[in-house]
CSV table of N, CA and C in Angstrom, one decimal:
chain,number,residue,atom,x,y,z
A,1,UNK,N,113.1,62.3,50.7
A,1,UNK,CA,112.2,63.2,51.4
A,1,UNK,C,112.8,64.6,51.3
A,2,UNK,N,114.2,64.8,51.9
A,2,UNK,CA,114.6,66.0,51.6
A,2,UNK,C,114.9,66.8,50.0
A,3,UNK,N,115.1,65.8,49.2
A,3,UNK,CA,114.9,65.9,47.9
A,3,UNK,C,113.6,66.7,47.4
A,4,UNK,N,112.9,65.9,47.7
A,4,UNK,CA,111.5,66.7,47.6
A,4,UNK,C,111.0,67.6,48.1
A,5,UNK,N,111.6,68.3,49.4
A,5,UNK,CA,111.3,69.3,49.9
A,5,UNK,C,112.2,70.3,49.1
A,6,UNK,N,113.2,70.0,49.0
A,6,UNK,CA,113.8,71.1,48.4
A,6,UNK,C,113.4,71.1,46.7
A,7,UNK,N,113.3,70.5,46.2
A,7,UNK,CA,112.3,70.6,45.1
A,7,UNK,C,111.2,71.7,44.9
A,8,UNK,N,110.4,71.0,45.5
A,8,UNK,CA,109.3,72.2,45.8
A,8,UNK,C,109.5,73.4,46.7
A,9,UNK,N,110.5,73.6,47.5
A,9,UNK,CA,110.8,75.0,47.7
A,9,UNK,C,111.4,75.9,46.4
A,10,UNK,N,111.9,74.9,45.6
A,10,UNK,CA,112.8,75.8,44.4
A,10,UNK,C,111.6,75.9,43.3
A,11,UNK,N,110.5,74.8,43.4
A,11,UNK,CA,109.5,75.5,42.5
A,11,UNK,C,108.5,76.6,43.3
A,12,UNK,N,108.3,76.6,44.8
A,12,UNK,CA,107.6,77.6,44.8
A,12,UNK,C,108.3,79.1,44.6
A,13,UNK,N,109.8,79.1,44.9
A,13,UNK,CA,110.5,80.0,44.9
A,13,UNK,C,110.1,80.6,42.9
A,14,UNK,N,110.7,79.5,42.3
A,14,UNK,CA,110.4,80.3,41.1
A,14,UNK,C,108.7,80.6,40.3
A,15,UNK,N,107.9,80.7,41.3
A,15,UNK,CA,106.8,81.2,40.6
A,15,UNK,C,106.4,82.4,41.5
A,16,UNK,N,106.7,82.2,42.7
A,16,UNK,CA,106.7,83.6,43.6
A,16,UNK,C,107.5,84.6,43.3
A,17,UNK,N,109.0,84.5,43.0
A,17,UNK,CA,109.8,85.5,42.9
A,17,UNK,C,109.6,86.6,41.7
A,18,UNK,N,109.4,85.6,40.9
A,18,UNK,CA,109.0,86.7,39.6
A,18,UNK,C,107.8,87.9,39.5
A,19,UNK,N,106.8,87.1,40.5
A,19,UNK,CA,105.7,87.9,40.5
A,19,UNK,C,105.6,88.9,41.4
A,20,UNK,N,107.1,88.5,42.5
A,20,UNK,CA,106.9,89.3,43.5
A,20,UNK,C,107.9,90.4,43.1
A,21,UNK,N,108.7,90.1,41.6
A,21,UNK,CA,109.1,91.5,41.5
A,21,UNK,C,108.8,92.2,40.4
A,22,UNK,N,107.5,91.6,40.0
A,22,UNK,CA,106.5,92.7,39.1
A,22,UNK,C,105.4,93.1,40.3
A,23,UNK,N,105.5,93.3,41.0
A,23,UNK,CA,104.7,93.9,42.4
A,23,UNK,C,104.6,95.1,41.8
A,24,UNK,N,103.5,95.8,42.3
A,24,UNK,CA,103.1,96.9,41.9
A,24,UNK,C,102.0,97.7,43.3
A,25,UNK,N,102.7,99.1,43.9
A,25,UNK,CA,102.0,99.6,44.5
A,25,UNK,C,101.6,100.7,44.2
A,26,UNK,N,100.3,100.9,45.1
A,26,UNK,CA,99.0,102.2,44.7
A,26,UNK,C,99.1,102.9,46.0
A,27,UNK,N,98.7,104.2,46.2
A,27,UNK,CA,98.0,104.7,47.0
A,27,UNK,C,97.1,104.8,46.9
A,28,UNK,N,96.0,105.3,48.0
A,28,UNK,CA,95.2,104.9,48.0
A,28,UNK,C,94.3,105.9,49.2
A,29,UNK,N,92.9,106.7,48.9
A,29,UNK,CA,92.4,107.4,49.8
A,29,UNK,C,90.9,106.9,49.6
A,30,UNK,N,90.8,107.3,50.5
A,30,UNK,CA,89.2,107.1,51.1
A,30,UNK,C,88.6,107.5,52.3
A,31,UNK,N,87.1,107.5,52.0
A,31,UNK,CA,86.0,108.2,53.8
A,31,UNK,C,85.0,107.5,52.6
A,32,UNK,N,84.2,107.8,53.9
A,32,UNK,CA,82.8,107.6,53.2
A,32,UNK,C,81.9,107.9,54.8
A,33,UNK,N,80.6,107.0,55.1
A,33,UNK,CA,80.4,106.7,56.5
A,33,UNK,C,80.7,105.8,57.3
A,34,UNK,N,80.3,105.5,58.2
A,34,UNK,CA,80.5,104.7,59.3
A,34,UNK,C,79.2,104.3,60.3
A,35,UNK,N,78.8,103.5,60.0
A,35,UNK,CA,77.4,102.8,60.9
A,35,UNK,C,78.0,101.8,62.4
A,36,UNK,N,77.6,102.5,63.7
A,36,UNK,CA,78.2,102.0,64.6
A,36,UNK,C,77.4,100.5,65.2
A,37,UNK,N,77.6,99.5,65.5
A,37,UNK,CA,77.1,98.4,65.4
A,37,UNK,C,77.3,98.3,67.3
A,38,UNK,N,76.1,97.5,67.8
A,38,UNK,CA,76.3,96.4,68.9
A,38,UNK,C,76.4,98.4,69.8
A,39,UNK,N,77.3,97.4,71.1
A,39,UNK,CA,77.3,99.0,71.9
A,39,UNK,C,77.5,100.4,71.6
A,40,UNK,N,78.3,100.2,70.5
A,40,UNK,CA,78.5,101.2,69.8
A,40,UNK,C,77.4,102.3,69.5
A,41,UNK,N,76.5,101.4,68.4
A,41,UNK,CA,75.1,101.4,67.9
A,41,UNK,C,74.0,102.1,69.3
A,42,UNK,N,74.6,101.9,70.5
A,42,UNK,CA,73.6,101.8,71.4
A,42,UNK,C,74.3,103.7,72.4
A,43,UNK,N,75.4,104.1,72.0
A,43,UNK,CA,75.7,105.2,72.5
A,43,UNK,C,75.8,106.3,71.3
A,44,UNK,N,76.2,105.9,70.3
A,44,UNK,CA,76.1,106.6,69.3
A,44,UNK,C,75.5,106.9,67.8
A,45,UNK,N,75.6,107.6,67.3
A,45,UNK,CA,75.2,108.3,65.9
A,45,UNK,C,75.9,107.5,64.5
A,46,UNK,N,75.4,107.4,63.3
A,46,UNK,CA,75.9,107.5,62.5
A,46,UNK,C,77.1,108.3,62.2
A,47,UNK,N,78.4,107.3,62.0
A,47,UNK,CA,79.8,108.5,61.4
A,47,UNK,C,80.4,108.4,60.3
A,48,UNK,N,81.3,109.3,60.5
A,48,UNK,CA,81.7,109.3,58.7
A,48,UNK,C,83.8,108.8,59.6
A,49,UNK,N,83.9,108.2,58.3
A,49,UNK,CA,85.5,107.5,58.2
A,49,UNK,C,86.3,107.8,57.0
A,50,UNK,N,87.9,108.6,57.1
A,50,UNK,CA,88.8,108.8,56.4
A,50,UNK,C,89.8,107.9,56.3
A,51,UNK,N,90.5,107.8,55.3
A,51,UNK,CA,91.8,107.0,55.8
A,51,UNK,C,92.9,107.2,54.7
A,52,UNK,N,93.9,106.4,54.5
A,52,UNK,CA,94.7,106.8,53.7
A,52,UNK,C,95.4,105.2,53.5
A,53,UNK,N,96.2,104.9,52.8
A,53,UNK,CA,96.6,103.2,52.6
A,53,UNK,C,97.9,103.1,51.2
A,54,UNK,N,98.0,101.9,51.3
A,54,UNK,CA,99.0,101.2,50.0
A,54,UNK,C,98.5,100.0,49.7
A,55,UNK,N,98.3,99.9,48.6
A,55,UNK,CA,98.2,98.8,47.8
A,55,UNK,C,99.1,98.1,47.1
A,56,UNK,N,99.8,97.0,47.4
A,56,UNK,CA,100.3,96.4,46.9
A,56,UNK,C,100.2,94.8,46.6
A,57,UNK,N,100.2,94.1,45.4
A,57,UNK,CA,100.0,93.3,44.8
A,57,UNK,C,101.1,92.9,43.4
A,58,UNK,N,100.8,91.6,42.6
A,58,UNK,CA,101.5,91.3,41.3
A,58,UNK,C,100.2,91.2,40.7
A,59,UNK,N,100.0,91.9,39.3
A,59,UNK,CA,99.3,91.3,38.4
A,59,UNK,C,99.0,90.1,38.2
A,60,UNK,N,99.7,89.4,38.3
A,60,UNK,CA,99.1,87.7,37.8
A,60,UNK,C,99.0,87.3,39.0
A,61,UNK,N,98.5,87.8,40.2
A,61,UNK,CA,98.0,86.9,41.5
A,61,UNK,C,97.0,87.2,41.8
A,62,UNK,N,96.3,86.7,42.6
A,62,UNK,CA,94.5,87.1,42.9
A,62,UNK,C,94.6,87.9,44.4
A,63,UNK,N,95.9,87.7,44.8
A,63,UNK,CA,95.7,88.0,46.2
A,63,UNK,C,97.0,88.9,46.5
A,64,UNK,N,96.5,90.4,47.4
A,64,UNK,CA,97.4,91.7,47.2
A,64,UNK,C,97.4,92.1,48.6
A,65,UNK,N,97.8,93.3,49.3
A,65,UNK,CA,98.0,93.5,50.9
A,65,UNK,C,97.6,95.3,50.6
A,66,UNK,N,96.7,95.4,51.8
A,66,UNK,CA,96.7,97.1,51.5
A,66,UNK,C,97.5,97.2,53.1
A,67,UNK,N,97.7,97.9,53.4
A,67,UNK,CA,98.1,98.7,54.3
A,67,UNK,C,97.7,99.8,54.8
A,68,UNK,N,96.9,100.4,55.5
A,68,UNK,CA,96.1,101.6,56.0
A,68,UNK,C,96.1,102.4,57.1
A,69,UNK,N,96.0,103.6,57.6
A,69,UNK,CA,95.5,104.3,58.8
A,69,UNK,C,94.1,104.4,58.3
A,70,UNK,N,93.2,104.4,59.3
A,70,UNK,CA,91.9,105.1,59.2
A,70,UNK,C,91.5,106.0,60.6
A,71,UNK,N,90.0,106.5,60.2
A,71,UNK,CA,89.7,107.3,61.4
A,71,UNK,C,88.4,107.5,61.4
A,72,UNK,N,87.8,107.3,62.2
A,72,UNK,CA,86.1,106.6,62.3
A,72,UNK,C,86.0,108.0,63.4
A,73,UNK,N,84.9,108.7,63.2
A,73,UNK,CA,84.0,109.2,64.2
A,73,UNK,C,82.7,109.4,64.5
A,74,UNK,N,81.9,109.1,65.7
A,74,UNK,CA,80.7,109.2,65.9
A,74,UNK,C,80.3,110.1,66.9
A,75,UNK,N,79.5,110.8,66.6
A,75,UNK,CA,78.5,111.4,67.3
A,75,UNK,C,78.0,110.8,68.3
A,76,UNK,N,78.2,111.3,69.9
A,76,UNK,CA,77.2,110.7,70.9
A,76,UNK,C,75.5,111.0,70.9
A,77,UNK,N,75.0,110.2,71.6
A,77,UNK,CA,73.2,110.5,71.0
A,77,UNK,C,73.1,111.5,72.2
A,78,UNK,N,73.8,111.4,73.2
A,78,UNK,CA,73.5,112.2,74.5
A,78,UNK,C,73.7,114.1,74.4
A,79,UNK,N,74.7,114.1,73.3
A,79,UNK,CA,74.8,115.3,73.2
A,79,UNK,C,76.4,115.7,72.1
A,80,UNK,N,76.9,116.9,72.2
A,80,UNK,CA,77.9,117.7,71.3
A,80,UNK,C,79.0,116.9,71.1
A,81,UNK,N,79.4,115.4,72.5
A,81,UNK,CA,80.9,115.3,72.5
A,81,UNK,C,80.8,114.2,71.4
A,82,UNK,N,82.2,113.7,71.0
A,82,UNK,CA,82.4,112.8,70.1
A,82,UNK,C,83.2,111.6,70.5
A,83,UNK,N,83.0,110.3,69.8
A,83,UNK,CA,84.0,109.2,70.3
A,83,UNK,C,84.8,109.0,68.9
A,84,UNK,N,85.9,109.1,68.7
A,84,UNK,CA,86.7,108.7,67.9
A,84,UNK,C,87.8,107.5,67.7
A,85,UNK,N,87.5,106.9,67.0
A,85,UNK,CA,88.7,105.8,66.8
A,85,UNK,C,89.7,105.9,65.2
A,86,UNK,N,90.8,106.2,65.8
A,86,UNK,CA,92.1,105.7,64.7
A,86,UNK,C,92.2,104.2,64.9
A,87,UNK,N,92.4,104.0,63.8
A,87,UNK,CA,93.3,102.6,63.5
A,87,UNK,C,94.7,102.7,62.7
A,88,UNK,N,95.3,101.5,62.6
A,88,UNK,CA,96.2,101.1,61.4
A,88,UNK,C,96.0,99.6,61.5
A,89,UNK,N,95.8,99.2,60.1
A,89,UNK,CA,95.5,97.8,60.0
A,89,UNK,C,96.4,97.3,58.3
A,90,UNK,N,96.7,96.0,58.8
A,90,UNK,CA,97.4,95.1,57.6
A,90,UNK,C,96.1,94.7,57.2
A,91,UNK,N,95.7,94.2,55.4
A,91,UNK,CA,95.0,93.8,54.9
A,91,UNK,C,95.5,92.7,53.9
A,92,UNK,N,94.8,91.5,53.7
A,92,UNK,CA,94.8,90.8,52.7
A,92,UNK,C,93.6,90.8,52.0
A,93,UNK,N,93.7,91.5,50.9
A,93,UNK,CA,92.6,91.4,49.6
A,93,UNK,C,92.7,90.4,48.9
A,94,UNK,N,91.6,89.5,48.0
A,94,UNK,CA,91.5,88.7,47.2
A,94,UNK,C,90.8,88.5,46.4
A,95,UNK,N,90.8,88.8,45.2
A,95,UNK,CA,90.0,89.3,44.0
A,95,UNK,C,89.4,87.7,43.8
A,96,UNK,N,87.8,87.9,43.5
A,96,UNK,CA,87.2,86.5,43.7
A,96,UNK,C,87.3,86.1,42.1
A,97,UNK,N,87.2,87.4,41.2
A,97,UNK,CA,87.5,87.1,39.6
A,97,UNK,C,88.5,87.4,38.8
A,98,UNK,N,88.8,86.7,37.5
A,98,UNK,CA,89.9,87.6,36.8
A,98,UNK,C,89.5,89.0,36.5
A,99,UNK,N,90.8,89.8,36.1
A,99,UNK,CA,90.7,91.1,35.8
A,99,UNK,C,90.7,92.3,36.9
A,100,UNK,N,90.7,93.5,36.2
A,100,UNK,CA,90.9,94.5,37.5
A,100,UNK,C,89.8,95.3,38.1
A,101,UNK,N,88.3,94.6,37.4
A,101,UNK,CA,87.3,95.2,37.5
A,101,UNK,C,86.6,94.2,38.4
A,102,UNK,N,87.4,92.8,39.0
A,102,UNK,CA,86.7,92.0,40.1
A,102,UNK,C,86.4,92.0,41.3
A,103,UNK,N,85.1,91.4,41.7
A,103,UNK,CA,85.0,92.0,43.2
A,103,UNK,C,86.1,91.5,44.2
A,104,UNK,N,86.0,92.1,45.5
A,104,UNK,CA,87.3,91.2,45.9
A,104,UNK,C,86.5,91.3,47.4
A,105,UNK,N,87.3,90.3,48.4
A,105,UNK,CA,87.2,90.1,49.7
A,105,UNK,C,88.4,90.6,50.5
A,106,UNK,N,88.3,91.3,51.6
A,106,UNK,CA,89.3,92.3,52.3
A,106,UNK,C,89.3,91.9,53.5
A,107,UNK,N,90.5,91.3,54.4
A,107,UNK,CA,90.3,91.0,55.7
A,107,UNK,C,92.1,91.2,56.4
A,108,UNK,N,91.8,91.8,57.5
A,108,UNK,CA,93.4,91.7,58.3
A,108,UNK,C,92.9,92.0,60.3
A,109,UNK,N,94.2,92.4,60.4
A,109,UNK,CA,93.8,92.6,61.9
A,109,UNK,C,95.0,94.0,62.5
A,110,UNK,N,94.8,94.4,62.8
A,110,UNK,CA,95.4,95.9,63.5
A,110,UNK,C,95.6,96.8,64.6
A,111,UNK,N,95.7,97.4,64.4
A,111,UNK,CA,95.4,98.8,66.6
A,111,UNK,C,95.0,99.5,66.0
A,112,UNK,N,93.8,99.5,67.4
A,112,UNK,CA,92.6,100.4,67.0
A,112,UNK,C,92.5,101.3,68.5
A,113,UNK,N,92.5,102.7,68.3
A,113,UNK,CA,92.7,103.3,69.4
A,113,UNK,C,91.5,104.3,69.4
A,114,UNK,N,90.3,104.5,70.6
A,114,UNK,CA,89.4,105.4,70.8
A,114,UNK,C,89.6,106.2,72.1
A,115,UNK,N,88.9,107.5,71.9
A,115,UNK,CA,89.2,108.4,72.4
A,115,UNK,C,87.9,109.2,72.5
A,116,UNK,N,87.8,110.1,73.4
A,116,UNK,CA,86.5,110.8,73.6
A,116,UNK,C,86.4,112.1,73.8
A,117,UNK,N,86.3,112.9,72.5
A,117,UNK,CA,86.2,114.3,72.9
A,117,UNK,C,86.3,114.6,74.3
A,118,UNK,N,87.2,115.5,74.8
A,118,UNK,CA,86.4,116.7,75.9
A,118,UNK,C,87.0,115.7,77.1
A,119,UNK,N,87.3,114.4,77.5
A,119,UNK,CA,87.8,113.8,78.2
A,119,UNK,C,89.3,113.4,78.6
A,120,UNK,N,89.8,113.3,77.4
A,120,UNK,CA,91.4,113.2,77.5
A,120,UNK,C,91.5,111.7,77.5
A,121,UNK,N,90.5,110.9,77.4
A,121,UNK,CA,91.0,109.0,77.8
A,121,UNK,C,90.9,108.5,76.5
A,122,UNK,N,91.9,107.8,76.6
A,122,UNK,CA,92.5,107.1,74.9
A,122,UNK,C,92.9,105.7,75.8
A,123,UNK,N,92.0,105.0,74.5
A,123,UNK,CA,92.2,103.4,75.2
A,123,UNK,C,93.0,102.9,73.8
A,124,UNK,N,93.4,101.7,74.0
A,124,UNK,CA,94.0,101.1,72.3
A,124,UNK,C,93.6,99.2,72.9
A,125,UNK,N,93.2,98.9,71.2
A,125,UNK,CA,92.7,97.2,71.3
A,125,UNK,C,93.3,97.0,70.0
A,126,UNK,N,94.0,95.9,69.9
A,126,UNK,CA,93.9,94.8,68.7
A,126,UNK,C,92.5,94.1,68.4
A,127,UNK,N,92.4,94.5,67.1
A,127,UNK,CA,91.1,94.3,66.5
A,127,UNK,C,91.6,93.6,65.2
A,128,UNK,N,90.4,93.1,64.4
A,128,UNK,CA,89.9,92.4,63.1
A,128,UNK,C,88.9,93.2,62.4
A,129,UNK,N,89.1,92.7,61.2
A,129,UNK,CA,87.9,93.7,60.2
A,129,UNK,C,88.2,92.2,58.8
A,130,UNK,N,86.8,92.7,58.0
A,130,UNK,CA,86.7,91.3,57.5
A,130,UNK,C,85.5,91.9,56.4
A,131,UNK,N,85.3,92.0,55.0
A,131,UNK,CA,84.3,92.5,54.3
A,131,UNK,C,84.4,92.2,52.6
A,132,UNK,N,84.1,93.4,52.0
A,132,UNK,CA,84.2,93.4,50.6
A,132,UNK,C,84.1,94.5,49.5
A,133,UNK,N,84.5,94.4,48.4
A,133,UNK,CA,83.9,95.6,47.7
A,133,UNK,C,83.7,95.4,46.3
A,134,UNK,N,83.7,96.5,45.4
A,134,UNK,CA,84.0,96.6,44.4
A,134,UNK,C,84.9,97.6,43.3
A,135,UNK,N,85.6,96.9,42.4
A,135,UNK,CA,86.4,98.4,41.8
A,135,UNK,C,86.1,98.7,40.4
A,136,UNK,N,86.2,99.8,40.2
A,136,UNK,CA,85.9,100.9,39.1
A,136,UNK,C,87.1,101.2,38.3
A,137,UNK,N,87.8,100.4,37.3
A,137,UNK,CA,89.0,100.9,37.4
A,137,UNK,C,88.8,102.4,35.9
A,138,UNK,N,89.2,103.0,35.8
A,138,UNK,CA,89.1,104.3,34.9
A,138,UNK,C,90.7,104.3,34.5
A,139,UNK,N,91.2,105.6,33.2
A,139,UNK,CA,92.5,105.7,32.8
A,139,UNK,C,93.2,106.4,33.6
A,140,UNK,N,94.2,105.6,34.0
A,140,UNK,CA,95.3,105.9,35.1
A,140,UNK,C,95.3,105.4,36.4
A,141,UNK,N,93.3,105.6,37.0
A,141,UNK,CA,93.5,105.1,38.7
A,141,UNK,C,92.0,104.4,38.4
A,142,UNK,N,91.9,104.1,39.8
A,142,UNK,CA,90.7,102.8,39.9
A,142,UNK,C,90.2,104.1,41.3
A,143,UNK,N,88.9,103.3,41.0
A,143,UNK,CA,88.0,103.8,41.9
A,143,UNK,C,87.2,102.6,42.9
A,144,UNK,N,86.8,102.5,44.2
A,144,UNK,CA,86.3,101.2,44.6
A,144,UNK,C,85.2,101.4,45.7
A,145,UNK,N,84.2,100.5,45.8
A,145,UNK,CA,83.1,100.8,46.8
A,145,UNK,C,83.6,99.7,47.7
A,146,UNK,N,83.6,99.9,49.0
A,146,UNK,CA,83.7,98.5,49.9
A,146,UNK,C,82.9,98.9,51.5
A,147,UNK,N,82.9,97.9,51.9
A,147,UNK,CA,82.2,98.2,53.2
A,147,UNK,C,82.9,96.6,53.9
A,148,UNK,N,83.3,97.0,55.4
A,148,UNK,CA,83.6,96.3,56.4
A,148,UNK,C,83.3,96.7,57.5
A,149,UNK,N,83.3,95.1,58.1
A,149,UNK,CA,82.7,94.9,59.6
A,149,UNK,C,84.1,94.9,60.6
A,150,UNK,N,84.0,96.0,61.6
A,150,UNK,CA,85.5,96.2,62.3
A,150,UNK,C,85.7,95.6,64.0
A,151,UNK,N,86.5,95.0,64.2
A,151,UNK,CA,86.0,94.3,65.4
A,151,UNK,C,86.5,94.5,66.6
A,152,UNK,N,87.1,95.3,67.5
A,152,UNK,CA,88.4,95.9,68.7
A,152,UNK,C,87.8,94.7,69.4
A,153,UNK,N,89.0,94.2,69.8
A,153,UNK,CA,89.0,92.9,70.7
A,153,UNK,C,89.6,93.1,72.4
A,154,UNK,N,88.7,94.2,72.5
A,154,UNK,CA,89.5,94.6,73.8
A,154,UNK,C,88.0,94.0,75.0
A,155,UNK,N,88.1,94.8,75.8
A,155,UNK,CA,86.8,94.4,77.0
A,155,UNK,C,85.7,95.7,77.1
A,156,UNK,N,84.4,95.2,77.5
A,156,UNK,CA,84.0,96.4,77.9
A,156,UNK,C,83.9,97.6,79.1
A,157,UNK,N,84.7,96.7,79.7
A,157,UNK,CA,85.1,97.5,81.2
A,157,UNK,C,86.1,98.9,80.7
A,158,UNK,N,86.8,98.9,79.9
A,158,UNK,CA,87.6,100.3,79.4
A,158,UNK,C,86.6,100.4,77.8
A,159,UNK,N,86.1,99.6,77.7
A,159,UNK,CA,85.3,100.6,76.6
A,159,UNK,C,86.1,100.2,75.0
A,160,UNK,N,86.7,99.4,75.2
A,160,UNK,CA,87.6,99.2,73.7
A,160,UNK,C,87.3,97.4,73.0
A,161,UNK,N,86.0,97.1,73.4
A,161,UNK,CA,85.4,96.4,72.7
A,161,UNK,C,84.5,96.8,71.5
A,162,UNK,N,84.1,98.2,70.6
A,162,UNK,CA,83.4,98.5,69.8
A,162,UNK,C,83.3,97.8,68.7
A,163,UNK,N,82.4,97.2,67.6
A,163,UNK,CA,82.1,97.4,66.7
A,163,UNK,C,81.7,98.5,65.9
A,164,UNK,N,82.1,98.3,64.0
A,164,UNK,CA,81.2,99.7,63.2
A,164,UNK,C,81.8,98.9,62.2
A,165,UNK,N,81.1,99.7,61.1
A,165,UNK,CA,81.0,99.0,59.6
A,165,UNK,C,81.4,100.3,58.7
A,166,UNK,N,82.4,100.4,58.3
A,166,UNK,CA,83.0,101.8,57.5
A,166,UNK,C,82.0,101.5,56.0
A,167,UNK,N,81.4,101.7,55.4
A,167,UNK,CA,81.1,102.3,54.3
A,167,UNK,C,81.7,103.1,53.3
A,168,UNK,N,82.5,103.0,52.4
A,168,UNK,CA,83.2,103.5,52.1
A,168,UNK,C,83.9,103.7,50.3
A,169,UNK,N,83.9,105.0,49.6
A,169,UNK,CA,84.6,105.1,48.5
A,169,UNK,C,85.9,105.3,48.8
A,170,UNK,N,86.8,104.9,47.6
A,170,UNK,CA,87.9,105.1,47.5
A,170,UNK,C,88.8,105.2,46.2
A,171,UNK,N,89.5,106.3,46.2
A,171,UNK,CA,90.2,106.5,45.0
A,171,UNK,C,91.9,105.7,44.9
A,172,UNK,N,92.0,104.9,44.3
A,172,UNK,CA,93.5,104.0,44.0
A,172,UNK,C,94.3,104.7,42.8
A,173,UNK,N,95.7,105.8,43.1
A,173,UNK,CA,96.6,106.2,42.1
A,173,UNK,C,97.3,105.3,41.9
């Protein structure tokens, strides 16, 4: 039994290591909008979302990690002030096809902190996000459409239970 375990530790070791050191990272920018969902949806506006990230992955594997800040803002329907949410979230991408032009599925979980113009109160939740896109790749960088569903797993008594769905382009150097 132990034979065999170490067996297949030394075979998974040798098909991971190699690939993990032809790893290859991107940066990576993007905004686009941001459609607020659920209560969200019910206090505010259509927003627009920036962010900034790393891509990293091996060519011969289907499955790569982005790494991100973003920053979501919406408009209140009531009037001038704004609600804003930063995040930073771990991502697992997974390209559903071969090649670099395949669509892929994108999911992780992160801190997500909202804040409200004009008030001074910043709450922070552990959240999930979970979606998909597509990439463009062109000579030198890739280009990608994706859109995800974002989830703050906090309560609504402080207000850091939101949903929103970033909509979103993005350029990969």
């Amino acid at each position: 039994m132990l034979k065999r375990c170490l067996r297949t530790g030394a075979l998974t070791l040798a098909l991971v290591v190699p690939a993990a050191l032809h790893a290859q990272a991107s940066l990576v920018i993007m905004g686009g909008l941001s459609a607020p969902v659920g209560n969200l949806g019910d206090l505010t506006d259509i927003g627009y979302n920036a962010g900034v990230g790393i891509n990293v992955g091996a060519p011969a594997l289907p499955i790569g990690l982005r790494f991100e800040g973003a920053y979501n803002s919406f408009g209140f329907k009531t009037g001038g002030r704004k609600l804003n949410i930063l995040s930073g979230t771990a991502n697992a991408i997974f390209s559903v096809g071969p090649g670099k032009d395949a669509p892929y599925l994108i999911g992780g979980l992160g801190l997500y902190n909202r804040s409200n113009d004009g008030y001074g109160s910043s709450k922070t939740a552990v959240g999930i996000n979970g979606g998909g896109g597509l990439r463009f790749p062109l000579t030198g960088f890739s280009t990608f459409v994706e859109a995800r569903y974002h989830l703050m797993l906090g309560n609504a008594s402080d207000a850091t239970n939101f949903q929103f769905i970033p909509i979103t382009f993005g350029i990969a150097f």
